[in-house]
Coordinates of C-alpha atoms and ligand atoms in Angstrom, one line a residue:
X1 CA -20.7 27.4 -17.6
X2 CA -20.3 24.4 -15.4
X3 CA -22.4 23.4 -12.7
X4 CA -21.3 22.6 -9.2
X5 CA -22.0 19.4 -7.0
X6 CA -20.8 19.1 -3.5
X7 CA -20.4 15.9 -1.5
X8 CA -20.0 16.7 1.9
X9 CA -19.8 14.4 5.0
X10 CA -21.8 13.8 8.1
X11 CA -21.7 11.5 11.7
X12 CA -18.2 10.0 11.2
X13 CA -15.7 10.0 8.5
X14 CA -14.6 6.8 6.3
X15 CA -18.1 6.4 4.9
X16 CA -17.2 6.2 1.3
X17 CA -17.4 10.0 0.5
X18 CA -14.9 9.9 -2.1
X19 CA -16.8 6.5 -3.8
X20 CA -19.8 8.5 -3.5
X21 CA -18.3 11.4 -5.5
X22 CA -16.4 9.2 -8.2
X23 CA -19.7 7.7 -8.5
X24 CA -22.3 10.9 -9.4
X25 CA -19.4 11.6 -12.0
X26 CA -19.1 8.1 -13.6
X27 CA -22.6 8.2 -14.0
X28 CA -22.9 11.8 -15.6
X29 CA -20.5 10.7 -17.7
X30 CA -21.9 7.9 -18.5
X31 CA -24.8 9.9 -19.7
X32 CA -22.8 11.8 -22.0
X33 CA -21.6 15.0 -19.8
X34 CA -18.0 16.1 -19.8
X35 CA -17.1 16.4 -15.7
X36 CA -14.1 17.1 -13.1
X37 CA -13.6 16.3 -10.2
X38 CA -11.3 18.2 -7.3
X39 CA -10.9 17.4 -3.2
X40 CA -10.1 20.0 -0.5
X41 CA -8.9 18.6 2.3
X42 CA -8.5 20.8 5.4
X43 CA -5.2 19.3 7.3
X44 CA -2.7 22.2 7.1
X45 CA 0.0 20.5 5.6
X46 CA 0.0 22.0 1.5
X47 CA 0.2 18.3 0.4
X48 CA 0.3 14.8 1.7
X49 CA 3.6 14.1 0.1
X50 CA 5.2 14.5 3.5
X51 CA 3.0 12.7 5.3
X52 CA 3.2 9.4 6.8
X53 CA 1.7 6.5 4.8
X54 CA 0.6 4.8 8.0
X55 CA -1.4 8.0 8.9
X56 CA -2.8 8.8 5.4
X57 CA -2.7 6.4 2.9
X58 CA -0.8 6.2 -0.2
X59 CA 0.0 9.5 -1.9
X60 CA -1.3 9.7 -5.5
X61 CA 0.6 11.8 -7.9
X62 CA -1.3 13.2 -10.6
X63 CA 0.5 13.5 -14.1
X64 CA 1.4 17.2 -13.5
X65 CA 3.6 16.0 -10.4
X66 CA 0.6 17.4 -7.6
X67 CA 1.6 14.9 -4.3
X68 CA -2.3 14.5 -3.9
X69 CA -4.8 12.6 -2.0
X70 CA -5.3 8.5 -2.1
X71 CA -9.3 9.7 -3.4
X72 CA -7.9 10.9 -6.2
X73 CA -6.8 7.4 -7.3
X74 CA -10.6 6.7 -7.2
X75 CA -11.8 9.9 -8.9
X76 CA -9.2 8.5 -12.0
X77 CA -10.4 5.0 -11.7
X78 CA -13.8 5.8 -11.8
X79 CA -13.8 8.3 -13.9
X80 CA -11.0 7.4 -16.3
X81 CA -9.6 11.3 -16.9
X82 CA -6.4 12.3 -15.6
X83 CA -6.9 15.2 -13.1
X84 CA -4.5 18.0 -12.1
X85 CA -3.3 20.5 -10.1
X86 CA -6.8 21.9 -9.2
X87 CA -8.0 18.8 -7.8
X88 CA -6.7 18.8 -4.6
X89 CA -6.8 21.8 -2.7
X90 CA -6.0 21.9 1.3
X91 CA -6.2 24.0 4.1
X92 CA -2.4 24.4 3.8
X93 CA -2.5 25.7 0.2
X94 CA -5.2 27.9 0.9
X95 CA -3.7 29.7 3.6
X96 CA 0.0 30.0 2.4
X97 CA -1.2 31.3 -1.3
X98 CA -3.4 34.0 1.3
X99 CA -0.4 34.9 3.2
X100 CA 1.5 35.2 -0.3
X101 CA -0.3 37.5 -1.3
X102 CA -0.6 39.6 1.9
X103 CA 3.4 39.9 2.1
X104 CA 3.3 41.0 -1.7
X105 CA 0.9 43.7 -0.7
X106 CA -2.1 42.4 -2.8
X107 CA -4.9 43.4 -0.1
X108 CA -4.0 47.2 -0.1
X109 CA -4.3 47.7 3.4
X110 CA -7.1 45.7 4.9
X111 CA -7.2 43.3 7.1
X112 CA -6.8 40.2 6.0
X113 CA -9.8 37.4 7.3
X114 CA -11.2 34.3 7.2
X115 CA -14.3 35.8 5.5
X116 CA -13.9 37.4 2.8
X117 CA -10.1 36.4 2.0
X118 CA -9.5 32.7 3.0
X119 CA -13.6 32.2 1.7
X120 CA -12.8 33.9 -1.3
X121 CA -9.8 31.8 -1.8
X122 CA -11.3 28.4 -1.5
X123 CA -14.1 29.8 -3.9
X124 CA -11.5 31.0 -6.6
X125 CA -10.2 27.4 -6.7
X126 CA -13.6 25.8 -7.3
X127 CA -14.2 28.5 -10.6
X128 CA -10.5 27.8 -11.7
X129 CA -11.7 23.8 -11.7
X130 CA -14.6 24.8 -13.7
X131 CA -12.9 27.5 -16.4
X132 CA -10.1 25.2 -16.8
X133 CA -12.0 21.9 -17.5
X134 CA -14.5 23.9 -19.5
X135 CA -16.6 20.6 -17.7
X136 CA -20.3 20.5 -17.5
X137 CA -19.9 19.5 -13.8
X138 CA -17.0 19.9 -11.4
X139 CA -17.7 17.6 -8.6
X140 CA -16.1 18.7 -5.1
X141 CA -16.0 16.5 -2.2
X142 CA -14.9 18.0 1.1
X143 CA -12.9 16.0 3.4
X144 CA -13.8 15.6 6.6
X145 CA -16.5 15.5 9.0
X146 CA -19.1 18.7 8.8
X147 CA -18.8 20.3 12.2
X148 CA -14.7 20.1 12.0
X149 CA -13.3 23.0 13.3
X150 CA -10.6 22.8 10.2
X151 CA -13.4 22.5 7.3
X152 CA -15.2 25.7 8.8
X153 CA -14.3 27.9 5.7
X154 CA -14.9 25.4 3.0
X155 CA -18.1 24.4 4.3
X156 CA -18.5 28.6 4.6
X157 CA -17.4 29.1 1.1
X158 CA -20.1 26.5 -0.2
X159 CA -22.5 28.3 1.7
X160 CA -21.6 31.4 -0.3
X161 CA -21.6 29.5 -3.8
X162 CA -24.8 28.1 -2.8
X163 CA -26.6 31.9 -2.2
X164 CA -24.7 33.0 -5.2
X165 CA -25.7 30.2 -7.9
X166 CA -28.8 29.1 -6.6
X167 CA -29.7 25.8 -6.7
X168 CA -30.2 25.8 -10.7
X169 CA -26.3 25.7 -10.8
X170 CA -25.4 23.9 -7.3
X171 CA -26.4 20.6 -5.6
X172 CA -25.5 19.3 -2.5
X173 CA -25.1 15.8 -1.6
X174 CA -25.0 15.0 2.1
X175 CA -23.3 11.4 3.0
X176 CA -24.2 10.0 6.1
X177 CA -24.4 6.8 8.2
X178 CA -28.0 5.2 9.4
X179 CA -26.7 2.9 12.4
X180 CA -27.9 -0.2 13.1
X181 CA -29.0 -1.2 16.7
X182 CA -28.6 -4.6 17.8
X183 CA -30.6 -5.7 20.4
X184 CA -34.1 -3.4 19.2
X185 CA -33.1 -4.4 15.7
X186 CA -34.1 -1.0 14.1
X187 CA -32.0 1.3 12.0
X188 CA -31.4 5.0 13.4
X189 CA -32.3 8.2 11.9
X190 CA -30.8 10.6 14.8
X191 CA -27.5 11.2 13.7
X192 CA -28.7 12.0 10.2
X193 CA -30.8 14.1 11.1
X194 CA -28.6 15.8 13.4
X195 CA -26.0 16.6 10.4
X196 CA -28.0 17.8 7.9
X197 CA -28.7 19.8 11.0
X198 CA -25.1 21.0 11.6
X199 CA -24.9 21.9 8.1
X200 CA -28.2 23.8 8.0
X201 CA -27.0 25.7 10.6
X202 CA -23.7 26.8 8.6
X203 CA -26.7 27.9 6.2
X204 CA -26.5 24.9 3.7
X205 CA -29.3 23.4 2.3
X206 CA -28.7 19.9 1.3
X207 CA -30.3 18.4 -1.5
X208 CA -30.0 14.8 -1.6
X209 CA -28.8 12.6 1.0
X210 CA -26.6 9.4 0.3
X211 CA -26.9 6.9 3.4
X212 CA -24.5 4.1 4.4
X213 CA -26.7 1.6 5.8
X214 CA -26.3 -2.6 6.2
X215 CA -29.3 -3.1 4.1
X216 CA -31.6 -1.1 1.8
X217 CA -33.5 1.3 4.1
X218 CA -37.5 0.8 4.6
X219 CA -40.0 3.4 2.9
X220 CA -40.5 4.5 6.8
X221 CA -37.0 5.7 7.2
X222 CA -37.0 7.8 4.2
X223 CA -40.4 9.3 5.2
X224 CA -39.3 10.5 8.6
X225 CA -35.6 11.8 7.2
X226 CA -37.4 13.3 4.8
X227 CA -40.0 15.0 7.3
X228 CA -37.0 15.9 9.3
X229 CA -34.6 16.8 7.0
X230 CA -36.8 18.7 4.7
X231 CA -35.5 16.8 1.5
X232 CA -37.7 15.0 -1.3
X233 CA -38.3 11.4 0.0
X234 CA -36.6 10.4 -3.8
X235 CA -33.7 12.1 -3.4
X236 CA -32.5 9.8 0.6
X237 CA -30.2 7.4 -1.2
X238 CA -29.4 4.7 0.0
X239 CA -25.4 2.9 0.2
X240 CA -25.7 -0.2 1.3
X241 CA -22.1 -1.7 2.4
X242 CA -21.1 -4.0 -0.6
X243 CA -18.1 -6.1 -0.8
X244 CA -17.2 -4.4 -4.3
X245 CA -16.6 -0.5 -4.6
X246 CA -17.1 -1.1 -8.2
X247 CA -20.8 -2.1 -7.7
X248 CA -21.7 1.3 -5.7
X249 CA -22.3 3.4 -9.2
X250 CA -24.7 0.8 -10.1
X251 CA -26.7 1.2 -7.0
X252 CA -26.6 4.6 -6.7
X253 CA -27.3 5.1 -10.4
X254 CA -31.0 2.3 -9.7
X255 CA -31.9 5.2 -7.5
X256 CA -31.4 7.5 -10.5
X257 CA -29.3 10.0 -8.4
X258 CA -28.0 11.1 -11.8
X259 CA -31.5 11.7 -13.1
X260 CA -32.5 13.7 -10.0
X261 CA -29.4 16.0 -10.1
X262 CA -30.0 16.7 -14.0
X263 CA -34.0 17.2 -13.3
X264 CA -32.6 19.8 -10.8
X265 CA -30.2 21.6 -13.4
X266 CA -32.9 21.1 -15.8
X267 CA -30.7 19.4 -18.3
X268 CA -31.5 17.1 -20.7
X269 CA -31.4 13.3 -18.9
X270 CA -29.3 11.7 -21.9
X271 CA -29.1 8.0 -22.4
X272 CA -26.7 6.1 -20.3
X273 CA -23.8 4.0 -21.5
X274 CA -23.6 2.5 -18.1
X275 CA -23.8 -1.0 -19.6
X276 CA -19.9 -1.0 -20.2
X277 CA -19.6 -0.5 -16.2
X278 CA -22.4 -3.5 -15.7
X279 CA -20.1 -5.6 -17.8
X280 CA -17.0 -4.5 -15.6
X281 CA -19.3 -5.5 -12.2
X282 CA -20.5 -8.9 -13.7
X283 CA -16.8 -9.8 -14.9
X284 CA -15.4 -8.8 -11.2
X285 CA -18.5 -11.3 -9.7
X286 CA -17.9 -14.2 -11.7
X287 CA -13.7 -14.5 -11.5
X288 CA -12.9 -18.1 -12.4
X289 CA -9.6 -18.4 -11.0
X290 CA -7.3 -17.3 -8.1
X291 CA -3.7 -16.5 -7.1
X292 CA -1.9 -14.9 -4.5
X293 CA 1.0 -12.6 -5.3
X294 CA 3.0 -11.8 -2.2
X295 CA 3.7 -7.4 -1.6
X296 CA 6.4 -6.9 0.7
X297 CA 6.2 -3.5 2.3
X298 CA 6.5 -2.0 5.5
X299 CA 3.2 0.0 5.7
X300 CA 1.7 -2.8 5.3
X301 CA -0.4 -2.5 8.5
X302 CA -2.4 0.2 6.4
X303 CA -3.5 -1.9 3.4
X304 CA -4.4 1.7 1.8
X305 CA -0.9 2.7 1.8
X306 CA -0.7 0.6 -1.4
X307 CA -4.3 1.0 -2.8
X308 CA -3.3 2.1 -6.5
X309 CA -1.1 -0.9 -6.1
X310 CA -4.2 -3.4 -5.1
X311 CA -6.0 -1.9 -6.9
X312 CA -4.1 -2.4 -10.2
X313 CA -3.2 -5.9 -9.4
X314 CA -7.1 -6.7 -9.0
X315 CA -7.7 -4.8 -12.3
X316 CA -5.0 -7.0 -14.1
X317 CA -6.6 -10.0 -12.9
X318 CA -9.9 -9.3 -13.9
X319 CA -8.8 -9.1 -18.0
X320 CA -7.3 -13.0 -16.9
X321 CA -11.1 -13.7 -15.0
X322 CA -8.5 -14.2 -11.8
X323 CA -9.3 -12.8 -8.2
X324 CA -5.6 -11.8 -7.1
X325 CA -5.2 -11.9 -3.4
X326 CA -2.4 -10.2 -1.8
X327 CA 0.0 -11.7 0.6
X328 CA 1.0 -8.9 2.8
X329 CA 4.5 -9.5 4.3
X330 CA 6.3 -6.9 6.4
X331 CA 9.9 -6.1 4.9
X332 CA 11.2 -5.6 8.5
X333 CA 10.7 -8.9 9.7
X334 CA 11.9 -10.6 6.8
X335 CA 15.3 -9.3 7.6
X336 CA 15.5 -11.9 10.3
X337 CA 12.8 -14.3 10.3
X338 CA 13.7 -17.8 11.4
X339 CA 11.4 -19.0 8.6
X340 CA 13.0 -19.8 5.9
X341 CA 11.8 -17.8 2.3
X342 CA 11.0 -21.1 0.7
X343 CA 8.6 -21.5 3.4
X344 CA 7.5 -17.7 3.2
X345 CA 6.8 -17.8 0.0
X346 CA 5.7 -21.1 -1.1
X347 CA 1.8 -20.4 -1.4
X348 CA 2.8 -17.1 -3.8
X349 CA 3.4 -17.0 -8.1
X350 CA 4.9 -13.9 -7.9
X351 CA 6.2 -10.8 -5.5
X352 CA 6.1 -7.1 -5.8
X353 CA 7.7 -4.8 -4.0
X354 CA 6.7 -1.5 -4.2
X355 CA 7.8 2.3 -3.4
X356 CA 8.8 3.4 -0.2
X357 CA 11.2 5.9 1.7
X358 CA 13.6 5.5 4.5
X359 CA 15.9 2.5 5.1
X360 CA 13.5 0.6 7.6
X361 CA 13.4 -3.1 6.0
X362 CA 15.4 -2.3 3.0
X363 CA 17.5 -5.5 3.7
X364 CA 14.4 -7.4 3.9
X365 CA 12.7 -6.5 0.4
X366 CA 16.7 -6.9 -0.7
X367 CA 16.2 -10.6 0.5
X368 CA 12.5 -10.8 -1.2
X369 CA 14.0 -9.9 -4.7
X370 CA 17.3 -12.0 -4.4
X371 CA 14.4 -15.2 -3.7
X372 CA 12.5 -13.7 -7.1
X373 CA 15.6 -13.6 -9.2
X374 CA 17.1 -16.6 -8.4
X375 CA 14.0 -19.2 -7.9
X376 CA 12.4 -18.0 -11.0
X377 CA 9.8 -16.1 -9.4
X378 CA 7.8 -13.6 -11.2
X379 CA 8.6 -10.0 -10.2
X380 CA 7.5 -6.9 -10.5
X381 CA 9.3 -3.7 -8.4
X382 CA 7.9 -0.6 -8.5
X383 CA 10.1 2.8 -7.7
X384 CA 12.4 2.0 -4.7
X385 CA 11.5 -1.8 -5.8
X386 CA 13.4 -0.8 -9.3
X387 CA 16.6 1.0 -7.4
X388 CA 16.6 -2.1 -4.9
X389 CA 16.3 -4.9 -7.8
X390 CA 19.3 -3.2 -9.1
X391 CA 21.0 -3.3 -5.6
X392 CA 20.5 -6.8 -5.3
X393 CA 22.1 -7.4 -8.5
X394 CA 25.2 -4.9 -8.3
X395 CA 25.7 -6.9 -4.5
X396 CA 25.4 -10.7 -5.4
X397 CA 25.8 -10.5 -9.2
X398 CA 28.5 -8.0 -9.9
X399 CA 29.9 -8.6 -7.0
X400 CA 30.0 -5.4 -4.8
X401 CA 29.0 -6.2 -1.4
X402 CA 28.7 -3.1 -0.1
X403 CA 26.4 -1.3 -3.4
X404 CA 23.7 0.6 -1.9
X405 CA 21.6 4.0 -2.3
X406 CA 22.7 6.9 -0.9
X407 CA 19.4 6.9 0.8
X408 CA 20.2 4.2 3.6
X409 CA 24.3 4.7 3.4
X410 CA 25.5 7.8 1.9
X411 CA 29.2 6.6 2.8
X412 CA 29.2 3.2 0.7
X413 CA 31.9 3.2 -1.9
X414 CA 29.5 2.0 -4.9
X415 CA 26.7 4.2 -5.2
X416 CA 24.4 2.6 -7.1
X417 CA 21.6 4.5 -6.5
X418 CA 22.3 8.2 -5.9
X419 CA 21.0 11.6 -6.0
X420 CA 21.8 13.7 -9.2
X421 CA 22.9 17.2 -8.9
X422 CA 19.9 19.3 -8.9
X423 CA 18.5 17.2 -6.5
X424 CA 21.9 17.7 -4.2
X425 CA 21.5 21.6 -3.6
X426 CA 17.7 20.8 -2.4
X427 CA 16.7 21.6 1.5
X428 CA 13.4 21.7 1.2
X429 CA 11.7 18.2 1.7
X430 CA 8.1 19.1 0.6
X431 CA 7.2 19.0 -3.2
X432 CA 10.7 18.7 -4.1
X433 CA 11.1 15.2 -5.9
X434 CA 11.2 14.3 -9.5
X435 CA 7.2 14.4 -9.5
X436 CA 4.7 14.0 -12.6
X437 CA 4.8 13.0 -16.1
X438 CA 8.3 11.8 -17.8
X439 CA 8.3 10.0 -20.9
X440 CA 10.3 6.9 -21.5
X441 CA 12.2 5.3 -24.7
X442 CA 11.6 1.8 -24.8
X443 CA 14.2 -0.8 -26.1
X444 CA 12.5 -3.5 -28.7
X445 CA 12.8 -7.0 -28.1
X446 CA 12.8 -6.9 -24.5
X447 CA 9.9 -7.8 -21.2
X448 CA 8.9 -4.2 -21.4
X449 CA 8.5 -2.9 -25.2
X450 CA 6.4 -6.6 -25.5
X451 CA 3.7 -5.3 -22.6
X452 CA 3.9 -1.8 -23.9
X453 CA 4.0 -2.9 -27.5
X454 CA 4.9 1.0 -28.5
X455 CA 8.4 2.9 -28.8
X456 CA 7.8 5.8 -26.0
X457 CA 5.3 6.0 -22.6
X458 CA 4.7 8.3 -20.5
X459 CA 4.5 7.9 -16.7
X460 CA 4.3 9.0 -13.1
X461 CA 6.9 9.6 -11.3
X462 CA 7.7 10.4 -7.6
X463 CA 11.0 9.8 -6.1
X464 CA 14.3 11.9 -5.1
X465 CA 16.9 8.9 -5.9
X466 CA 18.5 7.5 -9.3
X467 CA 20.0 5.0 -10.7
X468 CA 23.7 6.0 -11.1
X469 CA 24.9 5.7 -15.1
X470 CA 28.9 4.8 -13.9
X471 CA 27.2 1.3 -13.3
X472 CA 25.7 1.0 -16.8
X473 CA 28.1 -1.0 -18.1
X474 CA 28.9 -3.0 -15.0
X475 CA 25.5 -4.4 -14.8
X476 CA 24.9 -4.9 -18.6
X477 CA 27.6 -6.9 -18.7
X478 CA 26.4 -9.1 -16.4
X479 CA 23.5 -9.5 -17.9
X480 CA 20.8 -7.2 -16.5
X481 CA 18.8 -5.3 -19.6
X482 CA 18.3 -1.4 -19.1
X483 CA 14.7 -1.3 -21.3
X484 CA 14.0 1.9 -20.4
X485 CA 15.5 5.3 -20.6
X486 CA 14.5 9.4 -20.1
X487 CA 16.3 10.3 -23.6
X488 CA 16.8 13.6 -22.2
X489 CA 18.4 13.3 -19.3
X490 CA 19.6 9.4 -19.9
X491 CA 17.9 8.3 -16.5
X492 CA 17.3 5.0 -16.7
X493 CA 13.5 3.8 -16.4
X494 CA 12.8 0.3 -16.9
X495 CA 15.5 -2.7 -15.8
X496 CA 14.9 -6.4 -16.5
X497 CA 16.0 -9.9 -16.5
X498 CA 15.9 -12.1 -19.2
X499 CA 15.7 -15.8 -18.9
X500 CA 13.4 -15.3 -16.5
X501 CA 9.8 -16.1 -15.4
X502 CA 9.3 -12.2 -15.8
X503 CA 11.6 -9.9 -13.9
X504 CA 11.2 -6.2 -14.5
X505 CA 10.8 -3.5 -12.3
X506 CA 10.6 0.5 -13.2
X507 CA 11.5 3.5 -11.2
X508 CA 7.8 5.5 -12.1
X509 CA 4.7 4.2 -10.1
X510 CA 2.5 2.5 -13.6
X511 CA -0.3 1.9 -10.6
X512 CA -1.1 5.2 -11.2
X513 CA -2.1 4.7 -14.5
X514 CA -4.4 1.7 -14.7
X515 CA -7.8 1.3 -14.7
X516 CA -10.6 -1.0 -14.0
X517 CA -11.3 -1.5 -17.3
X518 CA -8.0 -1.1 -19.2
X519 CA -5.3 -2.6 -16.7
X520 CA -1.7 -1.0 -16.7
X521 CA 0.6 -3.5 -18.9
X522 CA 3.2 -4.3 -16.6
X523 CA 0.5 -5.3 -14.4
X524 CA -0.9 -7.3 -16.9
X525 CA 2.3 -8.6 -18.1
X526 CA 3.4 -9.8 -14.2
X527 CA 0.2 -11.2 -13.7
X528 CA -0.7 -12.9 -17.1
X529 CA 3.3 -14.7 -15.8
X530 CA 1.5 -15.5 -12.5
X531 CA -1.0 -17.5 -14.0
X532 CA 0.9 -19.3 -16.7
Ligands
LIG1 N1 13.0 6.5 -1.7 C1 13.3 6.4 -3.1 C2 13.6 7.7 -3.7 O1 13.3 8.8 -3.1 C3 12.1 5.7 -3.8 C4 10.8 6.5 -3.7 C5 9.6 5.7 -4.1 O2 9.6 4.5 -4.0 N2 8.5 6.4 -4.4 O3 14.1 7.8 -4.8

């Protein structure tokens, strides 16, 4: 039977709940415990695949094709399992799998209500996590802010796991911010003590607190939250800002969080193989060289609409000991900047473009990639970077001015990029693109099959678009190398372009895939080029 942790949030939101959550399961991991980890979030909307980046961050796609939550990313980085379909569980999902089963006549007659159908629910999904991971932990971390009217039920349906289990098979972890006053120079206990307040009076007891605080809190603070709060002194954490996300594990797991939630299960507190993380810390804090790659997007005003993406370039540069900055350069006004590209990009060893909807600054990353290819810049595209590298080529290569996707001109005569036939007869914008897990043949001798170095892969996809097969030959012949296929449905994966620095670009998201400690190949492979 697994046991169930909580991380829920107090004062104001963006404190790191979701590094605080990846963190308790690294390090219960680490000490030899199989766990899972899931997110509800309570917008309405079933998924944030039709969001806007801008509002929420990048959407991460798990490997079953769930549009999920940009936490997730963390949960797999920190964690290093792929998660699934039970991980991220929203208000919208909730309700419509509720008002399914009304219409179908499952409720025989009563009326249907927040307590005990939607509570019931949100409960179901949180004993599905745990039967289907068979893990010793399932770690749940509830969006939001405790006291939001839309995370009234979850924080209600915890209250009901937490009368059920008892607290031999539940802990709650309350995250919350200790302000700093300028002027009287004294850290603030108020609005701590006022949440764990909120949330007492939705009938949860919490058990440990985690605290975002500037520096490491004095014993006096912890006395008086603890007075307050009626919670052990030992178990007020604190989470002192750091530069490094990485480094929060080890600060949490000093404080021996891991220890006190085991003491609480009474479960045996194993040895701990964080030394491997240590190592990952020290290499990350001792990077002995630097370069600066430039990502042309245009959500680039919300760095976290790319985090997978930053996040796999850093963990590329740390197997090279390099610190990779990121230039970020808005596609839009690259369309028609006065500067000229040489200038643009002169302080940069390589550009990326990655996914992106919509035909705002396509021209622009068009221009980007046309610079790459012919000044023998290292490039790697990712998704709607692959179907524009193509573009590029089929325009000034080949020789069709007007080749385009379907996307930005469904009337151009040379369709480069288009949407296949099942995709045609879809209305229904939500949930509907090629999402998830496809495998991919790869051909020897090229860019590709060398950073792979194996025959097949599997990766993550999430786009509606293609590139069109009547082209194959067209841009073979001209020298562009298709290095990676779908053998069964013959949709082409990987491009590239030899005699070059490193040019490849693949229509699946690889960010998705790497990890702090094991970064994804053609992450390595683009920045091992950058460096040479
Ligand atoms: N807009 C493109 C498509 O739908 C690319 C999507 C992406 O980059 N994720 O195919």
């Amino acid at each position: 039977m697994s046991k169930y942790v909580f991380v829920t949030g107090g004062v104001v939101s963006g404190l790191g709940k979701g590094i605080t959550a990846s963190s308790l399961a690294l390090l219960l991991k680490a000490r030899g415990y199989k766990v899972f980890m899931q997110k509800f979030d309570p917008y309405i909307n079933v998924d944030p695949g039709t969001m806007n980046p801008i509002q929420h961050g990048e959407v991460f796609v798990t490997y079953d094709g769930c549009e999920t939550d940009l936490d997730l990313g963390h949960y797999e980085r920190f964690i290093d399992e792929e998660l699934n379909y039970t991980s991220n569980i929203t208000s919208g999902k909730i309700y419509s799998s509720v008002i399914e089963k009304e219409r179908r006549g499952d409720y025989l007659g009563s009326t249907v209500q927040m307590v005990p159908h939607i509570t019931n629910e949100i409960k179901n999904k949180i004993y599905e996590a745990g039967i289907t991971s068979s893990a010793d932990f399932v770690i749940t971390e509830i969006g939001g802010t405790v006291g939001d009217i839309e995370s009234q039920a979850f924080i209600e349906a915890l209250r009901q796991i937490q009368y059920e289990k008892g607290s031999n098979e539940t802990f709650f972890v309350h995250t919350t911010l200790i302000p700093y006053m300028y002027g009287s120079g004294e850290l603030k206990t108020k609005p701590t003590q006022n949440s764990v307040r909120d949330l007492r009076n939705m009938g949860i007891r919490a058990d440990a607190l985690v605290c975002r605080c500037p520096y490491a809190t004095p014993v006096s603070i912890k006395e008086k939250l603890a007075l307050f709060c009626s919670i052990k002194k030992e178990n007020i954490i604190d989470a002192v800002d750091v530069k490094n996300i990485y480094q929060i594990p080890l600060n949490l797991y000093e404080q021996k969080i891991d220890e006190i939630i085991l003491k609480q299960f009474d479960m045996p507190i194993k040895k701990s193989n964080i030394k491997y993380w240590k190592d990952l810390v020290y290499t990350t804090e001792h990077l002995e060289k630097e370069v600066t790659v430039a990502l042309v997007g245009k959500y680039i005003e919300l760095h976290d609409a790319y985090l997978s993406v930053s996040e796999a370039l850093k963990h590329a540069g740390y197997k090279y000991s390099t610190k990779v900055n990121i230039k970020w350069i808005d596609s839009e006004s690259l369309e028609n900047s006065t500067s000229s590209l040489d200038e643009i990009f002169k302080d940069v060893r390589g550009i990326i473009v990655p996914g992106g909807f919509g035909s705002r600054g396509i021209e622009g990353k068009i221009r980007a990639i046309k610079y790459a290819r012919e000044n023998n810049v290292a490039f790697l595209g990712l998704c709607l970077g692959m179907q524009l590298a193509i573009i590029e080529f089929a325009r000034n290569v080949c020789k069709l001015p007007d080749a385009n996707s379907t996307e930005f001109n469904p009337l151009c005569e040379n369709k480069i990029i288009d949407l296949m036939l099942n995709q045609k007869a879809i209305v229904n914008m939500g949930g509907t693109l090629r999402l998830g897990n496809y495998e991919c043949s790869l051909k020897k001798g090229t860019l590709a099959y060398k950073a792979y170095n194996c025959d097949k892969i599997l990766e993550r996809h999430r786009h509606r678009y293609e590139f069109n097969n009547d082209y194959t030959e067209l841009i073979e012949s001209k020298g562009m190398v298709i290095s990676g296929v779908n053998d069964t449905s013959n949709l082409v994966e990987i491009i590239e372009i030899p005699n070059h620095k490193h040019f490849i670009a693949c229509q699946f998201h690889p960010e998705f895939k790497s990890r702090p400690t094991r970064p994804h190949p053609l992450f390595d492979s683009f920045i091992k080029a950058t460096i040479e």
